[in-house]
mmCIF file of C-alpha atoms in Angstrom:
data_model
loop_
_atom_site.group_PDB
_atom_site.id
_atom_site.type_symbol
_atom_site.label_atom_id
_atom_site.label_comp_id
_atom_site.label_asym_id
_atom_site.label_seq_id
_atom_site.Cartn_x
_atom_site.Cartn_y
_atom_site.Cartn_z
ATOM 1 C CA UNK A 1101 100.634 16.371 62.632
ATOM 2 C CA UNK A 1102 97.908 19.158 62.446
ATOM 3 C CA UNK A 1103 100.295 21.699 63.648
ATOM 4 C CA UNK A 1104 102.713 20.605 61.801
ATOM 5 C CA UNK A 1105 101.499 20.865 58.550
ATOM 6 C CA UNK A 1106 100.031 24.445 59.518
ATOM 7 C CA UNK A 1107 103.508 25.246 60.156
ATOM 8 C CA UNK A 1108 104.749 24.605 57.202
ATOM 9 C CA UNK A 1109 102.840 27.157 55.397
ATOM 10 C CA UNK A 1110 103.829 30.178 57.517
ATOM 11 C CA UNK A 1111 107.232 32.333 56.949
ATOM 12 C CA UNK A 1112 109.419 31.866 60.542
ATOM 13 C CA UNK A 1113 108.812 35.737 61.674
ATOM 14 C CA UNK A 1114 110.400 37.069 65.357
ATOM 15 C CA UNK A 1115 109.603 40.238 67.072
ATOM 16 C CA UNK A 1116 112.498 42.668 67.027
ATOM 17 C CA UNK A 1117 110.877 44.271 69.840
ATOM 18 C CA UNK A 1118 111.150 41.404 71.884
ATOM 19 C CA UNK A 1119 114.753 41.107 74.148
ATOM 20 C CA UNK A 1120 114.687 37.846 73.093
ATOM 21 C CA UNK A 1121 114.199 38.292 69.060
ATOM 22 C CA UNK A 1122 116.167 41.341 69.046
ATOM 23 C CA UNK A 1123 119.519 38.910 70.433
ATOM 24 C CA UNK A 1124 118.132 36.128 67.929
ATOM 25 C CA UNK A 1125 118.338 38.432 64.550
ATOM 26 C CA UNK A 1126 121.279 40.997 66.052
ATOM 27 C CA UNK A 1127 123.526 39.592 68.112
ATOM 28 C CA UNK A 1128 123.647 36.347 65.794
ATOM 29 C CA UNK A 1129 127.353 36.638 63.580
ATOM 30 C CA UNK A 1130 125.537 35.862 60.622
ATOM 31 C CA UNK A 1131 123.219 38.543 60.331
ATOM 32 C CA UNK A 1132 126.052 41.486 60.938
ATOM 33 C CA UNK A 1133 125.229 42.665 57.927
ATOM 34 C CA UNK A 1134 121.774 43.367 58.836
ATOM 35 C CA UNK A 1135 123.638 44.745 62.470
ATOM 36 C CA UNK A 1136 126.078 47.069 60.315
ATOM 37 C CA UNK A 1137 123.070 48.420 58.101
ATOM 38 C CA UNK A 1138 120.453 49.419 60.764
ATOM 39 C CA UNK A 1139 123.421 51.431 62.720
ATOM 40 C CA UNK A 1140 124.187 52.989 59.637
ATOM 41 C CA UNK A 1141 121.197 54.416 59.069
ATOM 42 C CA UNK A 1142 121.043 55.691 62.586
ATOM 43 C CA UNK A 1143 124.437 56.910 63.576
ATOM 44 C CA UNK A 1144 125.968 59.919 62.617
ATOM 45 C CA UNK A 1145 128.385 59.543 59.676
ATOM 46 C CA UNK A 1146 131.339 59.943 61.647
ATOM 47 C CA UNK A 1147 130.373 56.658 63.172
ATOM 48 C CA UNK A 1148 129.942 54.724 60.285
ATOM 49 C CA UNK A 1149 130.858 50.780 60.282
ATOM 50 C CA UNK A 1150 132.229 49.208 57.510
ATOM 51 C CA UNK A 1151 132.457 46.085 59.610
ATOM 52 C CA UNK A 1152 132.314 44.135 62.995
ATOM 53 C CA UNK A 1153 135.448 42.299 63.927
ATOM 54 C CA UNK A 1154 134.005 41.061 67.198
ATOM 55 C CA UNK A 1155 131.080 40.278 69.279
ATOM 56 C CA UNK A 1156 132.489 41.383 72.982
ATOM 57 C CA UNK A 1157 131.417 39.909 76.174
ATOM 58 C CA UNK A 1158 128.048 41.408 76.782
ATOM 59 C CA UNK A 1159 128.761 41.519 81.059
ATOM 60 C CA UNK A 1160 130.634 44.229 82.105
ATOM 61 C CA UNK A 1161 133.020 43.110 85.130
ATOM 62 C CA UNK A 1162 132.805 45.123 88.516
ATOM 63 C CA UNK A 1163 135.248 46.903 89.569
ATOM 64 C CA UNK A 1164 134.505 46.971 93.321
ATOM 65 C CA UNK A 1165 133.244 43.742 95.335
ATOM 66 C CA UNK A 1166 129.448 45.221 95.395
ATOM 67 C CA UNK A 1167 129.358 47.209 92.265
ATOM 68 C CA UNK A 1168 126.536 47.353 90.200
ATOM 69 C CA UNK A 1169 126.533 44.466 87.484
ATOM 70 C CA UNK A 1170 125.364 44.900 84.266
ATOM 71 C CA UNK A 1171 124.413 42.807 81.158
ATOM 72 C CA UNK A 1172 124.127 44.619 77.917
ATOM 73 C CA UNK A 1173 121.984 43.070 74.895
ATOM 74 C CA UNK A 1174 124.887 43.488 72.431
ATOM 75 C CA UNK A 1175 128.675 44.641 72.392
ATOM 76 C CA UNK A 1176 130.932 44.710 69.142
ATOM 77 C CA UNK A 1177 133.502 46.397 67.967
ATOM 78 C CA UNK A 1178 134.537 47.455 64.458
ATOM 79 C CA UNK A 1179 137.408 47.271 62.544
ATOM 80 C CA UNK A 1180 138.845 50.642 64.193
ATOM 81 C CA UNK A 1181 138.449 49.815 67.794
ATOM 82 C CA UNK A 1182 134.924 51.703 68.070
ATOM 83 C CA UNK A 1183 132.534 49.665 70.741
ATOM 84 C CA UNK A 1184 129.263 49.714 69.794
ATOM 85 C CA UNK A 1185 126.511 48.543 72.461
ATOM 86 C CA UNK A 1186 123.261 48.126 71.098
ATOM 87 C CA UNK A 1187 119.892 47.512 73.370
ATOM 88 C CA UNK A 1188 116.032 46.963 72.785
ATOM 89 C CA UNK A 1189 114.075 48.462 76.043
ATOM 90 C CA UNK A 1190 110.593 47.475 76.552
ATOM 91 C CA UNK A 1191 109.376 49.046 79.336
ATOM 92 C CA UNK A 1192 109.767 52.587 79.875
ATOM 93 C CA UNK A 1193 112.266 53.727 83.029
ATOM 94 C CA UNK A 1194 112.611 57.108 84.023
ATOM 95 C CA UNK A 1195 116.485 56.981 84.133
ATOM 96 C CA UNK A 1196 117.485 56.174 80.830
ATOM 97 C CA UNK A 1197 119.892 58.665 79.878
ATOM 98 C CA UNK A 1198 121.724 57.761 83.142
ATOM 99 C CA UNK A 1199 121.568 54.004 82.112
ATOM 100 C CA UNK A 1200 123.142 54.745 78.740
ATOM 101 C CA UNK A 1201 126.143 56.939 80.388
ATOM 102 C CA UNK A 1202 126.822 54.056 83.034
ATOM 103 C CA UNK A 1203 126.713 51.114 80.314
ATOM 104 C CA UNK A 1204 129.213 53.621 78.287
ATOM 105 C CA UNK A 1205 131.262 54.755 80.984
ATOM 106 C CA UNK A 1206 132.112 51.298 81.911
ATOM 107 C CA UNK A 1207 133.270 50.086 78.744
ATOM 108 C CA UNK A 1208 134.931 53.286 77.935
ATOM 109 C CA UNK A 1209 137.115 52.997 80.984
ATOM 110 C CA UNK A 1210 138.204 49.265 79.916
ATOM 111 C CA UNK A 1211 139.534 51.019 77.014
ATOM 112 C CA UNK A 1212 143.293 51.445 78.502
ATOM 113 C CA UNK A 1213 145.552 49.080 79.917
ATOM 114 C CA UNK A 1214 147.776 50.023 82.547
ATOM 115 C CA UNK A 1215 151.039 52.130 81.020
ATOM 116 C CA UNK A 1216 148.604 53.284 78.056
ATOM 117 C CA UNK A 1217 147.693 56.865 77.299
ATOM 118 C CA UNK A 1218 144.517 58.633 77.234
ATOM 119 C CA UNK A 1219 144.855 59.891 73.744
ATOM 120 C CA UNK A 1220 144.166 55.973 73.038
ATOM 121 C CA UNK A 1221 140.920 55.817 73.716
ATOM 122 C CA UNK A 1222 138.571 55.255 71.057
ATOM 123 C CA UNK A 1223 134.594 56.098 71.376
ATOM 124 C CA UNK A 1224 132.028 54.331 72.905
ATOM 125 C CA UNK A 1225 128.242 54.404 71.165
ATOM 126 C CA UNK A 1226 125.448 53.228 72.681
ATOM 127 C CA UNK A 1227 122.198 52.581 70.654
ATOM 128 C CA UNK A 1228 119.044 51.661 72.043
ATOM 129 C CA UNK A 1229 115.463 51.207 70.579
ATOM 130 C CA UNK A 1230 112.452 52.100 73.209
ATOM 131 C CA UNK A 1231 109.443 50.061 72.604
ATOM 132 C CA UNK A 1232 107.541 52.461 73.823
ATOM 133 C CA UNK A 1233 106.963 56.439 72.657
ATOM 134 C CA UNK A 1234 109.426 58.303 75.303
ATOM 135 C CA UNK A 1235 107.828 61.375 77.010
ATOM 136 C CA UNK A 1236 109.477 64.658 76.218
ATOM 137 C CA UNK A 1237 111.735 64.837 79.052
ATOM 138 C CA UNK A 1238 115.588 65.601 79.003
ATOM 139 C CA UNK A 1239 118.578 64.512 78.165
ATOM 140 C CA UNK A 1240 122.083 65.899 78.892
ATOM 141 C CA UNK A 1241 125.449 67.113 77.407
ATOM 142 C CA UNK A 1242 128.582 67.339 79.953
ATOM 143 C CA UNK A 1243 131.125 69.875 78.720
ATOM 144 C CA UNK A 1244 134.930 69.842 79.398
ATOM 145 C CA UNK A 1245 134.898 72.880 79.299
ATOM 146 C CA UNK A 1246 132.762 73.675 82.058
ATOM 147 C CA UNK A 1247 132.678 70.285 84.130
ATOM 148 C CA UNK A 1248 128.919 70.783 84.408
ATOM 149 C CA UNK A 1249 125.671 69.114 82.508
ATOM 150 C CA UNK A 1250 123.031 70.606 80.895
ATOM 151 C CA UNK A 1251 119.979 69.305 80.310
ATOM 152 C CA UNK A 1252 117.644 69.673 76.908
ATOM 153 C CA UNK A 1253 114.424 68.110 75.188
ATOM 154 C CA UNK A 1254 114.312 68.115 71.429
ATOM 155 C CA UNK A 1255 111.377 65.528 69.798
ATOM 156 C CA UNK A 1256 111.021 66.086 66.497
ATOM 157 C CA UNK A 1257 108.655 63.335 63.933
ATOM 158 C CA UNK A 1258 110.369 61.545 61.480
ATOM 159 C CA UNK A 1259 113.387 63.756 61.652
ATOM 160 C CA UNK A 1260 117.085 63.435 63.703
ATOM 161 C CA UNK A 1261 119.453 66.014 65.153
ATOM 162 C CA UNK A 1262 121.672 67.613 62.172
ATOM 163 C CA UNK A 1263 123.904 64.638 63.052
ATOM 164 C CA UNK A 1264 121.732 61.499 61.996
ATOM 165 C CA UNK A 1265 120.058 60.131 59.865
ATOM 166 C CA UNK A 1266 115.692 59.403 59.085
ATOM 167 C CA UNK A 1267 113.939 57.096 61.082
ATOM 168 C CA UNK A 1268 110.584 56.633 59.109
ATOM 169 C CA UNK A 1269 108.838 54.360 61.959
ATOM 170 C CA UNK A 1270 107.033 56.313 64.199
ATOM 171 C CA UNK A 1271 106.842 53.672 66.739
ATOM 172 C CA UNK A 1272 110.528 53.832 67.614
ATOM 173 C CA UNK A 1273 113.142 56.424 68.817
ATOM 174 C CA UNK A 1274 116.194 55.660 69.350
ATOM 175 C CA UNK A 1275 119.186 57.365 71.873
ATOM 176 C CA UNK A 1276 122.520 57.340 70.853
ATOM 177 C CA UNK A 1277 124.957 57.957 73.748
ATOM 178 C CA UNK A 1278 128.886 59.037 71.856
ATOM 179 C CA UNK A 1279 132.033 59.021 74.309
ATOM 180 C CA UNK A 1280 135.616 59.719 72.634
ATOM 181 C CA UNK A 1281 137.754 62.667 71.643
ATOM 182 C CA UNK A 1282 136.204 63.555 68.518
ATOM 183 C CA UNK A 1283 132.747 65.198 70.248
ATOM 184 C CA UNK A 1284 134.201 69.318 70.169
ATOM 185 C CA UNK A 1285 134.066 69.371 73.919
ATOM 186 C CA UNK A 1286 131.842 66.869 75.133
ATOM 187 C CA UNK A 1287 132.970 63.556 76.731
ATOM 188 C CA UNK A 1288 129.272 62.154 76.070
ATOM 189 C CA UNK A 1289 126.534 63.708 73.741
ATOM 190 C CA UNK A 1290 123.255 61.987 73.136
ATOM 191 C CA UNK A 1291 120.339 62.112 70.343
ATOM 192 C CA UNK A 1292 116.836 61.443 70.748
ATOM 193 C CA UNK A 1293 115.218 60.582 67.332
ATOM 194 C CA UNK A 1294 111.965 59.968 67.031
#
């Protein structure tokens, strides 16, 4: 009865940086309006949403017997056929970048059905917030036009590449991995923001 009571007082708070309250407030229908707004702020505005027609299945299917599966915090799509997965990462790994290209390559190749052609395929964004303050290390562009990857590090405070927008909280910094046609050249392009 104690507790209870105590209970009763306090406002029902989760912590977004928790897998588990992250899926609770953003992967819930209800609250796509609170889903629509944060990726607004942090996509570039060539990606913005004006809404989410569907919450996809969030395991991707393998395509050989032993291939790697993978369960993504959050897949929609909007009302133009973009995919948008979104992820909270709490502990640090060293291969991030590589993470985000796999969990968007995989989704961007479900993009055709057999018959359909390439110039149907619609972009792929991956957003994911770090709980934790990512070293300066690299991340990496692949070209068409030279088949080959290079690697960069830009970290800048409270500031994005010319292509987003400002994240004020200097806990969290977010990469954005883009497949699709409309990148000038590049298949995938990613932003740390910090």
């Amino acid at each position: 009865m104690y507790f209870n009571e105590k209970r009763q007082g306090l406002a029902p708070f989760v912590n977004l940086r928790s897998d588990v309250g992250f899926k609770a407030v953003f992967a819930d229908k209800n609250n796509k309006d609170i889903l629509i707004g944060v990726l607004n702020m942090i996509l570039p505005s060539e990606a913005r949403i004006d809404d989410i027609t569907e919450y996809s299945d969030r395991e991707q299917r393998r395509d050989v017997p032993y291939g790697k599966k993978t369960v993504l915090d959050l897949v929609c799509r909007d009302k133009s056929g973009r995919t948008f997965v979104v992820e909270m990462q709490a502990a640090e790994e060293d291969n991030f970048f590589e993470r985000c290209v796999y969990y968007a390559s995989g989704l961007y190749h479900l993009e055709l059905s057999d018959g359909e052609r390439y110039k149907g395929l619609r972009p792929v964004y991956v957003v994911s917030f770090l709980n934790y303050r990512r070293r300066c290390s690299t991340w990496s562009v692949w070209t068409r036009t030279t088949g080959r990857s290079s690697s960069r590090c830009r970290q800048r405070k409270r500031t994005t590449s010319s292509k987003g927008a400002s994240i004020t909280h200097q806990d969290s910094i977010t990469w954005s991995c883009r497949t699709g046609n409309g990148t000038r050249g590049c298949v995938l392009s990613m932003w740390c923001r910090s």
